[in-house]
Structure formats: C-alpha cells, structure tokens
Amino acid sequence: MGRVRLVRGNVACARAAIAAGCRFYAGYPITPSSEIAEEMAALLPKVGGVFVQMEDEIASLAACIGASIGGLLAMTATSGPGFSLMQEHLGFAALAEIPCVVVDVMRLGPSTGLPTAPSQGDVYQARWGTHGDRPSIVLAPASVREVYDLTIRAFQLSERFRTPVILLYDEVVGHMMEPMELPSLEGMGPVRRANPVDLPKDYLPYAADEDGVPPLVSFGSGVRYHITGLIHDESGFPTQDPAKVSSLLRRLHEKISRNLHEIVSVEPFLLEDAEVAVFAYGIVARAAREAVQEARARGMRVGLLRSSVLWPFPEDAVREVARTVRAIVVAEMNLGQMVYEVERAAGGRAEVVGCFQVDGRPISPETILDAVSTLCAHPSPSGKSKGGRLKEGN
Amino acid sequence: MIPDVRTYLRPARMPHILCPGCGHGIVLGALLRAFHRLRLNPDQIALVAGIGCSSRLVGYVDVCTLHTTHGRALAFATGLKLARPELTVVVLTGDGDGLGIGGNHLIHAARRNIDLTCILFNNAVYGMTGGQLAPTTPQEGVASTAPYGNIEPPFDSCKLMMGAGATFVARGLAYEPLALEEMIARGLVHRGFSFIEVITDCPEYYGRYNQLGKGPEMLMSQKRRTMDIMEILATKRFVVRDRPEVRAWNLPYRLGILHEEERPEFSQVCWQMVAGREMV
Ligand code: SF4
C-alpha cells in the first residue's frame, strides 16, 4: 500500500486501469481528459503494456478493440467531441462483443462548447449515442476514490459481459485532487486475458453460455474465427435469417438485463422518513448530500438517492423511492436528461422536478437546497403529480 | 506449380458474394498463393478489413479474420499488431475505404511504419453501394453520383504513401496475378508498412456505366495500357471508355515495386521501449 496523498481524478483513473490489468491504451488528446493519456503513457511501458497516441478518437477506440481482440485489456479516454467520434466503434464493440473501457470526462457542449467547464450533458450520448439498439453500461463516479474503484469495476464488468463499459464523469471529478491511498503498482508486469480452455471441436465463437455471454478467444491463440460488425449467427458469420438476427440482438440486451443485480448500484442517504428525495449522480451528488444535510438541519425531511451506475438505470430503486416520497428533485448539470428516466420510473407516484444548471459551473448545495425548500414549503395539494409536464424547480 | 489455394478458404462460406467478372477474386488468389509460398501458419495470420466489396473477402479466408467499420481497418489492425506483434497482419481495403473515409488512418499507419501489409483494391468506384464516385475515379469517368463525368482529379495512392513514409510501396494489376503474388509476398516479408495498390475491375458498375465491357474486356484493357508491369508507365485510362473526345489522361500511374527502404518498425520499437522499463 502506498501512503495517503493528494490524487487527481484523472490520475486515479489511469492508476486503477493499470491495477485492473489494462495493458493497452490508445487515445487522442482532448481537454479535460488528457491527464489520463499522459499518465498511461508514463506507466504502461513500466508494466509491460503499450501506449499509442492515435490520429483521432475514431482510430483510438478502433485500436483498443484490435488490441482487446489480441488479448490485452484496453482503455481509451476522451471528452464530448471525441466521444461523439467514438460512437460507431462503441456499437462495433457492443455487437462484436469485444471488451474495452471508454472514459468520457464530460465538458460543456454541444460542439466545442466550454472545453474546461464541467457538465453532465453526455448522459444520453453514453446510452444511445451509437446507432441501433444495444445495451450500455455506464458508471458515474463522484469522488477521486470512486474514480479509482469504478475504473476497476469497469474492467471487471467489461470482461464479464464482453461489452464496452463507459466511465462517465465530469471535468471537476477529473481535475480535482483528493486525499487517497493509491495502491502501489510495484512488481506489476505484463497481463493477458486468459483464453478459455478445452474448447469443443465444434466450437462456435458466438454461442453463449447460460448467462448469455460467449467465451472470448484471442486472435493468434490457435483458434481461427471471424469477427464482424455485421449481424452474425453463433458461428460469427453474417446472417439475415430473421430468427437469428432477432436472437442475437435480444441476447445482447438480455445478458445485461438478466444480470442487473451484478451491475446496478445506488446509495440511499436519509431516505427512510423523507418526504422529498434528491436524485443525483457524479459531482452533483456531493452538492446534493450537503444540501440534504443542511435541509435536515433546518427541519425538512429530505433524503438523497445517488446512483453510481447510470445505465442500466436503477429503475427499481427509483420506483421504491417514488412510493415513499412526495417529490423527487433531479439535480444535474444539463437541461434535463436523467430526469426523464426518473420520471418514467416514478410513474406518477411522486412529483418529479428538475434542478438544472448549464452555466459552466458545478451546481452548488445552495441551488439544490433552494429547489428542495420550495417543495417542502409548498407541497402540491394532491401530493402526487400525474405525469404532467416536467417542471424546473429553480 | 500453382498451389491449391482452396486449403486457405472456408468452403462452408461459398458461394461468395462477388459479381461475375469481378477482379477481386484474382487479387485474393494472389494473396493466398503468397501465404502458401511463404509457408505462413494460418493460425498466425490476421486478415483485417473495412467495408466494401474487397473488404468482404476476409470472410472467405480460413485465418483469423476481422471485418471492421468503414475506413478504419488499419486502426483496428494497429491495435491488434501492437498487442500481438508475432502475427502477420494483412489489411484488405478498397479505394473508397482506404483513401476516402479512411485516408487519415492510411497516412498515419504509413508514417508509423507499423508492420502491416495493406492491399488496396482500386476499382475506381464504390462497388458495394452501387457505383458512386470514388477518390480514384478518373476525371470524366461516369459514376452514379457523377452522371456527367467526374470533375475531380483522382488520387495517386502510391505517391501519397511514399510521401507519408511507407517503406514498401507497390502497384500491381489484377491482369498480372503472378507478378502481383510476387509483390504481395515481398510486401509480407518486408518489416514495416507495406502498401500494395492493385488495379482491379468492377464490371458491374464502373464497367457498365462507362461501357468498358465485362470482366475479361476490362482485364485486357489493363494489359493494353501496360507494356511492362515492373517498369513501364501505365495510364489509368483503362477504366474509362476509349473515346477520342476524352481529354488525354496525362497522369501516369507507375507499376511495380516503386519504393523499398528499411526504417525502424513501430511495433518492435514500441515493445523495445517497454522491455527497458519496470515499475519501481
Ligand atoms: S460491385 Fe463491382 S467490385 Fe463489387 S463485387 Fe461486383 S463487380 Fe466486384
């Protein structure tokens, strides 16, 4: 174990990736993610891994997928504009079932936007950015420590489900420094993904086991097979057979939806007796926590539901909260993204109110407190909204 | 003796999707004979491709095959080669795939001098999508999106590759499969980025739109305009109807091995840097 020191979010991400066994990084410089690439460039050669700076973000994710097919755990990091360029390859990795980790350190968009300012504007891009239907696993850390832990988690989930996993946090989380004990990387060396042993003679590369995930064999390890971005059958070769097309796309979804318990993670805070709940993620959840504590101090019964996994959406947890509270305030650094999911899950059981901020600054606890106070002071007469138009609370 | 290249194919995948008379199969044959000639172990060959008719060839070859996205095969191949430097990694790409949407990856793969063998099938058109204008369509050539004749100058991909730093650059013809096999074999042996442009034919679209005849006529046309494959200049006029009113094609396209040099190879340099370090 190392000693406690001040660590930057992006540095924690890189260190965790190495600890998780990542031995390949391909990336393209972009604010506010570049420290991850810089750290990986310095660390990877020391642990038997390869760093390469590619010509753009499209190539970066492509190279990661190629390296992953070769047996190395791979990661790339970017921000909004680069993340947009990666969307096609996120779809490729999802369909071809090639594990990789993509970090999007969110900045304010659209377009070049405010490159050095935080935002949570990529929530839907992370879910639906690529064309076609695909499942998505998106983790949203709120602290430097959690960046470390969730980076490791991202690799575990990516390997477990053979799917790209997205680590989504904003510029503040990426750049802030917090004290943490960084586990030492001493003695770490080359790592390769283990190949499945005792493959049957009639091995079909895309035949899944009971939980919907086929075993992954690296290229060059003696098994010759085909990987394609075309819809394919269990043999891996293209098919247009409607039954096989549908069964592949459904399996890709079900390998996630049937294993939600392994992925979804929420953190309830003071919700037991709450009449108003705040739903928040990432850095905003920390402002929300402070707001909740202050509200409690002022006698308001307010709680917080923080989700560190945005997709799959913690639908059950939100539905439960909606059963017990009068209103849910969704605080986010955008003009309303997760709020629609919360509203859908709440299903009219609780009023859902947005607390949005898009001015390039992180939301302050006071802003959330204001939104919460308004609701506590003026409860709606019925106590429930029946799915009316979303209101912005502040 | 010409080996039976069927041993390198996946018979279960037949029949293939190429049109009758398409030149691409000839190029694939040359590649497979080059594999055979070099006695390469199929387990240790990766064939990576993008999108297009030529890229679809990888599905028929019994090696490790990766059919990627449009234009990006070289970027996937770069990751794979870095992860597995011991593999022979060959990239099949078309003129639209490699020079249009994927041009950026092509120049950077050449600049890095990574040990990939890139075979670019130049049929002067987008075949798979129905005969649209390509960055290689000769001026005044007709394409479905250039119904009045192409008004853009075409790329000379070999010049581009030499400028970008490729250490092996060659251009061959589908008409000359044995010379092509030789070129590909030398490209495979070369340590560094090997680029081989192959002039091939799309009778289905380019041939039909420009009244160039079917496969055999188009192949003969390649020969007519090529006196000595390894030395002599050839024009690319073969792909355009022989109309006297058509402006003279003054862009000469050279054939043969056009450039060969030794330069440090990227995957090797990369792993050498790794070897010298450790975590302290
Ligand atoms: S469309 Fe053209 S290039 Fe494609 S297979 Fe047919 S003839 Fe060949």
PDB file of N, CA, C and O in Angstrom, chain A residues 39-98:
ATOM      1  N   GLU A  39      -0.711   9.985 -18.082  1.00  0.00           N
ATOM      2  CA  GLU A  39      -0.364   9.042 -17.018  1.00  0.00           C
ATOM      3  C   GLU A  39      -0.152   7.633 -17.605  1.00  0.00           C
ATOM      4  O   GLU A  39       0.796   6.931 -17.243  1.00  0.00           O
ATOM      5  N   MET A  40      -1.029   7.261 -18.520  1.00  0.00           N
ATOM      6  CA  MET A  40      -0.905   5.931 -19.129  1.00  0.00           C
ATOM      7  C   MET A  40       0.378   5.834 -19.958  1.00  0.00           C
ATOM      8  O   MET A  40       1.041   4.795 -19.984  1.00  0.00           O
ATOM      9  N   ALA A  41       0.723   6.933 -20.646  1.00  0.00           N
ATOM     10  CA  ALA A  41       1.951   6.930 -21.451  1.00  0.00           C
ATOM     11  C   ALA A  41       3.165   6.711 -20.563  1.00  0.00           C
ATOM     12  O   ALA A  41       4.133   6.050 -20.946  1.00  0.00           O
ATOM     13  N   ALA A  42       3.105   7.268 -19.349  1.00  0.00           N
ATOM     14  CA  ALA A  42       4.232   7.116 -18.428  1.00  0.00           C
ATOM     15  C   ALA A  42       4.245   5.734 -17.782  1.00  0.00           C
ATOM     16  O   ALA A  42       5.301   5.143 -17.583  1.00  0.00           O
ATOM     17  N   LEU A  43       3.076   5.213 -17.451  1.00  0.00           N
ATOM     18  CA  LEU A  43       3.010   3.978 -16.661  1.00  0.00           C
ATOM     19  C   LEU A  43       3.082   2.700 -17.499  1.00  0.00           C
ATOM     20  O   LEU A  43       3.737   1.734 -17.114  1.00  0.00           O
ATOM     21  N   LEU A  44       2.374   2.686 -18.629  1.00  0.00           N
ATOM     22  CA  LEU A  44       2.230   1.410 -19.350  1.00  0.00           C
ATOM     23  C   LEU A  44       3.558   0.731 -19.704  1.00  0.00           C
ATOM     24  O   LEU A  44       3.705  -0.472 -19.486  1.00  0.00           O
ATOM     25  N   PRO A  45       4.532   1.481 -20.236  1.00  0.00           N
ATOM     26  CA  PRO A  45       5.779   0.793 -20.584  1.00  0.00           C
ATOM     27  C   PRO A  45       6.456   0.149 -19.375  1.00  0.00           C
ATOM     28  O   PRO A  45       7.231  -0.793 -19.525  1.00  0.00           O
ATOM     29  N   LYS A  46       6.140   0.636 -18.186  1.00  0.00           N
ATOM     30  CA  LYS A  46       6.781   0.077 -16.984  1.00  0.00           C
ATOM     31  C   LYS A  46       6.115  -1.208 -16.507  1.00  0.00           C
ATOM     32  O   LYS A  46       6.627  -1.879 -15.616  1.00  0.00           O
ATOM     33  N   VAL A  47       4.942  -1.492 -17.031  1.00  0.00           N
ATOM     34  CA  VAL A  47       4.244  -2.706 -16.576  1.00  0.00           C
ATOM     35  C   VAL A  47       4.005  -3.672 -17.742  1.00  0.00           C
ATOM     36  O   VAL A  47       3.111  -4.511 -17.696  1.00  0.00           O
ATOM     37  N   GLY A  48       4.797  -3.497 -18.799  1.00  0.00           N
ATOM     38  CA  GLY A  48       4.658  -4.418 -19.928  1.00  0.00           C
ATOM     39  C   GLY A  48       3.433  -4.136 -20.766  1.00  0.00           C
ATOM     40  O   GLY A  48       2.828  -5.051 -21.325  1.00  0.00           O
ATOM     41  N   GLY A  49       3.068  -2.870 -20.874  1.00  0.00           N
ATOM     42  CA  GLY A  49       1.900  -2.513 -21.677  1.00  0.00           C
ATOM     43  C   GLY A  49       2.260  -1.516 -22.757  1.00  0.00           C
ATOM     44  O   GLY A  49       3.361  -0.970 -22.776  1.00  0.00           O
ATOM     45  N   VAL A  50       1.335  -1.284 -23.646  1.00  0.00           N
ATOM     46  CA  VAL A  50       1.603  -0.426 -24.795  1.00  0.00           C
ATOM     47  C   VAL A  50       0.694   0.794 -24.780  1.00  0.00           C
ATOM     48  O   VAL A  50      -0.512   0.689 -24.585  1.00  0.00           O
ATOM     49  N   PHE A  51       1.312   1.952 -24.989  1.00  0.00           N
ATOM     50  CA  PHE A  51       0.574   3.197 -25.167  1.00  0.00           C
ATOM     51  C   PHE A  51       0.780   3.657 -26.594  1.00  0.00           C
ATOM     52  O   PHE A  51       1.901   3.631 -27.111  1.00  0.00           O
ATOM     53  N   VAL A  52      -0.298   4.087 -27.238  1.00  0.00           N
ATOM     54  CA  VAL A  52      -0.126   4.672 -28.564  1.00  0.00           C
ATOM     55  C   VAL A  52      -1.065   5.852 -28.714  1.00  0.00           C
ATOM     56  O   VAL A  52      -2.228   5.795 -28.314  1.00  0.00           O
ATOM     57  N   GLN A  53      -0.516   6.953 -29.202  1.00  0.00           N
ATOM     58  CA  GLN A  53      -1.373   8.105 -29.489  1.00  0.00           C
ATOM     59  C   GLN A  53      -1.810   8.002 -30.941  1.00  0.00           C
ATOM     60  O   GLN A  53      -0.987   8.016 -31.853  1.00  0.00           O
ATOM     61  N   MET A  54      -3.118   7.887 -31.132  1.00  0.00           N
ATOM     62  CA  MET A  54      -3.630   7.672 -32.482  1.00  0.00           C
ATOM     63  C   MET A  54      -3.933   8.998 -33.175  1.00  0.00           C
ATOM     64  O   MET A  54      -3.838  10.064 -32.580  1.00  0.00           O
ATOM     65  N   GLU A  55      -4.333   8.906 -34.425  1.00  0.00           N
ATOM     66  CA  GLU A  55      -4.565  10.105 -35.230  1.00  0.00           C
ATOM     67  C   GLU A  55      -5.899  10.777 -34.913  1.00  0.00           C
ATOM     68  O   GLU A  55      -6.106  11.935 -35.259  1.00  0.00           O
ATOM     69  N   ASP A  56      -6.809  10.094 -34.294  1.00  0.00           N
ATOM     70  CA  ASP A  56      -8.076  10.687 -33.870  1.00  0.00           C
ATOM     71  C   ASP A  56      -8.779   9.716 -32.920  1.00  0.00           C
ATOM     72  O   ASP A  56      -8.253   8.644 -32.625  1.00  0.00           O
ATOM     73  N   GLU A  57      -9.954  10.123 -32.464  1.00  0.00           N
ATOM     74  CA  GLU A  57     -10.660   9.294 -31.484  1.00  0.00           C
ATOM     75  C   GLU A  57     -11.273   8.055 -32.131  1.00  0.00           C
ATOM     76  O   GLU A  57     -11.470   7.035 -31.478  1.00  0.00           O
ATOM     77  N   ILE A  58     -11.596   8.177 -33.407  1.00  0.00           N
ATOM     78  CA  ILE A  58     -12.149   7.022 -34.115  1.00  0.00           C
ATOM     79  C   ILE A  58     -11.112   5.912 -34.105  1.00  0.00           C
ATOM     80  O   ILE A  58     -11.377   4.763 -33.758  1.00  0.00           O
ATOM     81  N   ALA A  59      -9.899   6.280 -34.481  1.00  0.00           N
ATOM     82  CA  ALA A  59      -8.799   5.310 -34.520  1.00  0.00           C
ATOM     83  C   ALA A  59      -8.462   4.824 -33.120  1.00  0.00           C
ATOM     84  O   ALA A  59      -8.069   3.665 -32.938  1.00  0.00           O
ATOM     85  N   SER A  60      -8.599   5.689 -32.134  1.00  0.00           N
ATOM     86  CA  SER A  60      -8.234   5.306 -30.765  1.00  0.00           C
ATOM     87  C   SER A  60      -9.070   4.127 -30.294  1.00  0.00           C
ATOM     88  O   SER A  60      -8.538   3.131 -29.790  1.00  0.00           O
ATOM     89  N   LEU A  61     -10.380   4.245 -30.452  1.00  0.00           N
ATOM     90  CA  LEU A  61     -11.224   3.139 -29.989  1.00  0.00           C
ATOM     91  C   LEU A  61     -11.029   1.913 -30.882  1.00  0.00           C
ATOM     92  O   LEU A  61     -11.028   0.780 -30.402  1.00  0.00           O
ATOM     93  N   ALA A  62     -10.815   2.141 -32.176  1.00  0.00           N
ATOM     94  CA  ALA A  62     -10.561   1.010 -33.076  1.00  0.00           C
ATOM     95  C   ALA A  62      -9.324   0.245 -32.620  1.00  0.00           C
ATOM     96  O   ALA A  62      -9.321  -0.989 -32.561  1.00  0.00           O
ATOM     97  N   ALA A  63      -8.266   0.972 -32.293  1.00  0.00           N
ATOM     98  CA  ALA A  63      -7.027   0.313 -31.863  1.00  0.00           C
ATOM     99  C   ALA A  63      -7.254  -0.442 -30.557  1.00  0.00           C
ATOM    100  O   ALA A  63      -6.725  -1.547 -30.367  1.00  0.00           O
ATOM    101  N   CYS A  64      -8.048   0.134 -29.657  1.00  0.00           N
ATOM    102  CA  CYS A  64      -8.350  -0.563 -28.397  1.00  0.00           C
ATOM    103  C   CYS A  64      -9.066  -1.877 -28.678  1.00  0.00           C
ATOM    104  O   CYS A  64      -8.763  -2.908 -28.073  1.00  0.00           O
ATOM    105  N   ILE A  65     -10.023  -1.834 -29.592  1.00  0.00           N
ATOM    106  CA  ILE A  65     -10.770  -3.052 -29.914  1.00  0.00           C
ATOM    107  C   ILE A  65      -9.828  -4.084 -30.536  1.00  0.00           C
ATOM    108  O   ILE A  65      -9.854  -5.259 -30.188  1.00  0.00           O
ATOM    109  N   GLY A  66      -8.954  -3.616 -31.431  1.00  0.00           N
ATOM    110  CA  GLY A  66      -7.977  -4.514 -32.046  1.00  0.00           C
ATOM    111  C   GLY A  66      -7.071  -5.157 -31.005  1.00  0.00           C
ATOM    112  O   GLY A  66      -6.817  -6.363 -31.032  1.00  0.00           O
ATOM    113  N   ALA A  67      -6.605  -4.347 -30.049  1.00  0.00           N
ATOM    114  CA  ALA A  67      -5.715  -4.870 -29.007  1.00  0.00           C
ATOM    115  C   ALA A  67      -6.459  -5.845 -28.110  1.00  0.00           C
ATOM    116  O   ALA A  67      -5.905  -6.868 -27.682  1.00  0.00           O
ATOM    117  N   SER A  68      -7.715  -5.545 -27.842  1.00  0.00           N
ATOM    118  CA  SER A  68      -8.515  -6.427 -26.999  1.00  0.00           C
ATOM    119  C   SER A  68      -8.713  -7.774 -27.691  1.00  0.00           C
ATOM    120  O   SER A  68      -8.650  -8.826 -27.045  1.00  0.00           O
ATOM    121  N   ILE A  69      -8.901  -7.734 -28.991  1.00  0.00           N
ATOM    122  CA  ILE A  69      -9.017  -8.984 -29.759  1.00  0.00           C
ATOM    123  C   ILE A  69      -7.697  -9.761 -29.688  1.00  0.00           C
ATOM    124  O   ILE A  69      -7.680 -10.977 -29.731  1.00  0.00           O
ATOM    125  N   GLY A  70      -6.609  -9.016 -29.546  1.00  0.00           N
ATOM    126  CA  GLY A  70      -5.304  -9.650 -29.398  1.00  0.00           C
ATOM    127  C   GLY A  70      -5.020 -10.116 -27.973  1.00  0.00           C
ATOM    128  O   GLY A  70      -3.959 -10.664 -27.711  1.00  0.00           O
ATOM    129  N   GLY A  71      -5.935  -9.839 -27.034  1.00  0.00           N
ATOM    130  CA  GLY A  71      -5.783 -10.378 -25.688  1.00  0.00           C
ATOM    131  C   GLY A  71      -5.357  -9.396 -24.617  1.00  0.00           C
ATOM    132  O   GLY A  71      -5.151  -9.780 -23.469  1.00  0.00           O
ATOM    133  N   LEU A  72      -5.206  -8.117 -24.966  1.00  0.00           N
ATOM    134  CA  LEU A  72      -4.847  -7.138 -23.948  1.00  0.00           C
ATOM    135  C   LEU A  72      -6.089  -6.379 -23.483  1.00  0.00           C
ATOM    136  O   LEU A  72      -6.951  -6.022 -24.297  1.00  0.00           O
ATOM    137  N   LEU A  73      -6.187  -6.113 -22.197  1.00  0.00           N
ATOM    138  CA  LEU A  73      -7.263  -5.264 -21.696  1.00  0.00           C
ATOM    139  C   LEU A  73      -6.955  -3.831 -22.128  1.00  0.00           C
ATOM    140  O   LEU A  73      -5.824  -3.356 -21.936  1.00  0.00           O
ATOM    141  N   ALA A  74      -7.944  -3.165 -22.700  1.00  0.00           N
ATOM    142  CA  ALA A  74      -7.662  -1.892 -23.359  1.00  0.00           C
ATOM    143  C   ALA A  74      -8.600  -0.793 -22.899  1.00  0.00           C
ATOM    144  O   ALA A  74      -9.755  -1.039 -22.573  1.00  0.00           O
ATOM    145  N   MET A  75      -8.057   0.421 -22.906  1.00  0.00           N
ATOM    146  CA  MET A  75      -8.851   1.582 -22.492  1.00  0.00           C
ATOM    147  C   MET A  75      -8.511   2.783 -23.371  1.00  0.00           C
ATOM    148  O   MET A  75      -7.398   2.923 -23.869  1.00  0.00           O
ATOM    149  N   THR A  76      -9.496   3.664 -23.541  1.00  0.00           N
ATOM    150  CA  THR A  76      -9.247   4.969 -24.126  1.00  0.00           C
ATOM    151  C   THR A  76     -10.020   5.976 -23.302  1.00  0.00           C
ATOM    152  O   THR A  76     -10.952   5.622 -22.581  1.00  0.00           O
ATOM    153  N   ALA A  77      -9.607   7.248 -23.384  1.00  0.00           N
ATOM    154  CA  ALA A  77     -10.315   8.292 -22.650  1.00  0.00           C
ATOM    155  C   ALA A  77     -10.473   9.501 -23.548  1.00  0.00           C
ATOM    156  O   ALA A  77      -9.616   9.776 -24.393  1.00  0.00           O
ATOM    157  N   THR A  78     -11.561  10.221 -23.351  1.00  0.00           N
ATOM    158  CA  THR A  78     -11.834  11.357 -24.218  1.00  0.00           C
ATOM    159  C   THR A  78     -12.800  12.297 -23.515  1.00  0.00           C
ATOM    160  O   THR A  78     -13.068  12.157 -22.326  1.00  0.00           O
ATOM    161  N   SER A  79     -13.311  13.264 -24.282  1.00  0.00           N
ATOM    162  CA  SER A  79     -14.369  14.133 -23.782  1.00  0.00           C
ATOM    163  C   SER A  79     -15.406  14.264 -24.897  1.00  0.00           C
ATOM    164  O   SER A  79     -15.214  13.712 -25.983  1.00  0.00           O
ATOM    165  N   GLY A  80     -16.463  15.020 -24.634  1.00  0.00           N
ATOM    166  CA  GLY A  80     -17.617  15.064 -25.528  1.00  0.00           C
ATOM    167  C   GLY A  80     -17.354  14.961 -27.021  1.00  0.00           C
ATOM    168  O   GLY A  80     -17.839  14.029 -27.673  1.00  0.00           O
ATOM    169  N   PRO A  81     -16.582  15.884 -27.615  1.00  0.00           N
ATOM    170  CA  PRO A  81     -16.396  15.819 -29.069  1.00  0.00           C
ATOM    171  C   PRO A  81     -15.767  14.509 -29.523  1.00  0.00           C
ATOM    172  O   PRO A  81     -16.182  13.916 -30.531  1.00  0.00           O
ATOM    173  N   GLY A  82     -14.790  14.044 -28.771  1.00  0.00           N
ATOM    174  CA  GLY A  82     -14.149  12.778 -29.116  1.00  0.00           C
ATOM    175  C   GLY A  82     -15.076  11.602 -28.868  1.00  0.00           C
ATOM    176  O   GLY A  82     -15.066  10.615 -29.602  1.00  0.00           O
ATOM    177  N   PHE A  83     -15.889  11.735 -27.830  1.00  0.00           N
ATOM    178  CA  PHE A  83     -16.839  10.663 -27.508  1.00  0.00           C
ATOM    179  C   PHE A  83     -17.849  10.516 -28.652  1.00  0.00           C
ATOM    180  O   PHE A  83     -18.238   9.399 -29.001  1.00  0.00           O
ATOM    181  N   SER A  84     -18.232  11.649 -29.237  1.00  0.00           N
ATOM    182  CA  SER A  84     -19.129  11.587 -30.400  1.00  0.00           C
ATOM    183  C   SER A  84     -18.477  10.773 -31.520  1.00  0.00           C
ATOM    184  O   SER A  84     -19.130   9.963 -32.170  1.00  0.00           O
ATOM    185  N   LEU A  85     -17.182  11.018 -31.735  1.00  0.00           N
ATOM    186  CA  LEU A  85     -16.487  10.294 -32.808  1.00  0.00           C
ATOM    187  C   LEU A  85     -16.353   8.797 -32.506  1.00  0.00           C
ATOM    188  O   LEU A  85     -16.155   8.000 -33.410  1.00  0.00           O
ATOM    189  N   MET A  86     -16.426   8.446 -31.260  1.00  0.00           N
ATOM    190  CA  MET A  86     -16.251   7.025 -30.899  1.00  0.00           C
ATOM    191  C   MET A  86     -17.529   6.215 -31.000  1.00  0.00           C
ATOM    192  O   MET A  86     -17.504   4.997 -30.815  1.00  0.00           O
ATOM    193  N   GLN A  87     -18.626   6.887 -31.263  1.00  0.00           N
ATOM    194  CA  GLN A  87     -19.908   6.181 -31.151  1.00  0.00           C
ATOM    195  C   GLN A  87     -20.011   4.969 -32.077  1.00  0.00           C
ATOM    196  O   GLN A  87     -20.547   3.937 -31.705  1.00  0.00           O
ATOM    197  N   GLU A  88     -19.516   5.105 -33.305  1.00  0.00           N
ATOM    198  CA  GLU A  88     -19.660   3.977 -34.224  1.00  0.00           C
ATOM    199  C   GLU A  88     -18.923   2.749 -33.696  1.00  0.00           C
ATOM    200  O   GLU A  88     -19.399   1.620 -33.789  1.00  0.00           O
ATOM    201  N   HIS A  89     -17.754   3.000 -33.114  1.00  0.00           N
ATOM    202  CA  HIS A  89     -16.987   1.862 -32.618  1.00  0.00           C
ATOM    203  C   HIS A  89     -17.514   1.319 -31.301  1.00  0.00           C
ATOM    204  O   HIS A  89     -17.281   0.150 -30.965  1.00  0.00           O
ATOM    205  N   LEU A  90     -18.224   2.146 -30.541  1.00  0.00           N
ATOM    206  CA  LEU A  90     -18.907   1.594 -29.363  1.00  0.00           C
ATOM    207  C   LEU A  90     -19.935   0.579 -29.828  1.00  0.00           C
ATOM    208  O   LEU A  90     -20.116  -0.477 -29.231  1.00  0.00           O
ATOM    209  N   GLY A  91     -20.609   0.909 -30.930  1.00  0.00           N
ATOM    210  CA  GLY A  91     -21.579  -0.025 -31.497  1.00  0.00           C
ATOM    211  C   GLY A  91     -20.892  -1.289 -31.992  1.00  0.00           C
ATOM    212  O   GLY A  91     -21.374  -2.400 -31.773  1.00  0.00           O
ATOM    213  N   PHE A  92     -19.732  -1.118 -32.629  1.00  0.00           N
ATOM    214  CA  PHE A  92     -18.996  -2.297 -33.115  1.00  0.00           C
ATOM    215  C   PHE A  92     -18.618  -3.205 -31.940  1.00  0.00           C
ATOM    216  O   PHE A  92     -18.836  -4.426 -31.977  1.00  0.00           O
ATOM    217  N   ALA A  93     -18.054  -2.588 -30.894  1.00  0.00           N
ATOM    218  CA  ALA A  93     -17.614  -3.384 -29.737  1.00  0.00           C
ATOM    219  C   ALA A  93     -18.797  -4.077 -29.073  1.00  0.00           C
ATOM    220  O   ALA A  93     -18.685  -5.210 -28.609  1.00  0.00           O
ATOM    221  N   ALA A  94     -19.952  -3.396 -29.055  1.00  0.00           N
ATOM    222  CA  ALA A  94     -21.137  -3.996 -28.437  1.00  0.00           C
ATOM    223  C   ALA A  94     -21.606  -5.186 -29.267  1.00  0.00           C
ATOM    224  O   ALA A  94     -21.906  -6.246 -28.728  1.00  0.00           O
ATOM    225  N   LEU A  95     -21.645  -5.013 -30.577  1.00  0.00           N
ATOM    226  CA  LEU A  95     -22.159  -6.084 -31.446  1.00  0.00           C
ATOM    227  C   LEU A  95     -21.172  -7.252 -31.555  1.00  0.00           C
ATOM    228  O   LEU A  95     -21.561  -8.416 -31.509  1.00  0.00           O
ATOM    229  N   ALA A  96     -19.892  -6.918 -31.711  1.00  0.00           N
ATOM    230  CA  ALA A  96     -18.891  -7.974 -31.845  1.00  0.00           C
ATOM    231  C   ALA A  96     -18.487  -8.528 -30.477  1.00  0.00           C
ATOM    232  O   ALA A  96     -17.724  -9.483 -30.400  1.00  0.00           O
ATOM    233  N   GLU A  97     -18.976  -7.886 -29.426  1.00  0.00           N
ATOM    234  CA  GLU A  97     -18.733  -8.316 -28.043  1.00  0.00           C
ATOM    235  C   GLU A  97     -17.248  -8.346 -27.697  1.00  0.00           C
ATOM    236  O   GLU A  97     -16.700  -9.366 -27.285  1.00  0.00           O
ATOM    237  N   ILE A  98     -16.621  -7.197 -27.908  1.00  0.00           N
ATOM    238  CA  ILE A  98     -15.206  -7.046 -27.583  1.00  0.00           C
ATOM    239  C   ILE A  98     -15.091  -6.137 -26.362  1.00  0.00           C
ATOM    240  O   ILE A  98     -15.481  -4.967 -26.415  1.00  0.00           O
TER     241      ILE A  98
END
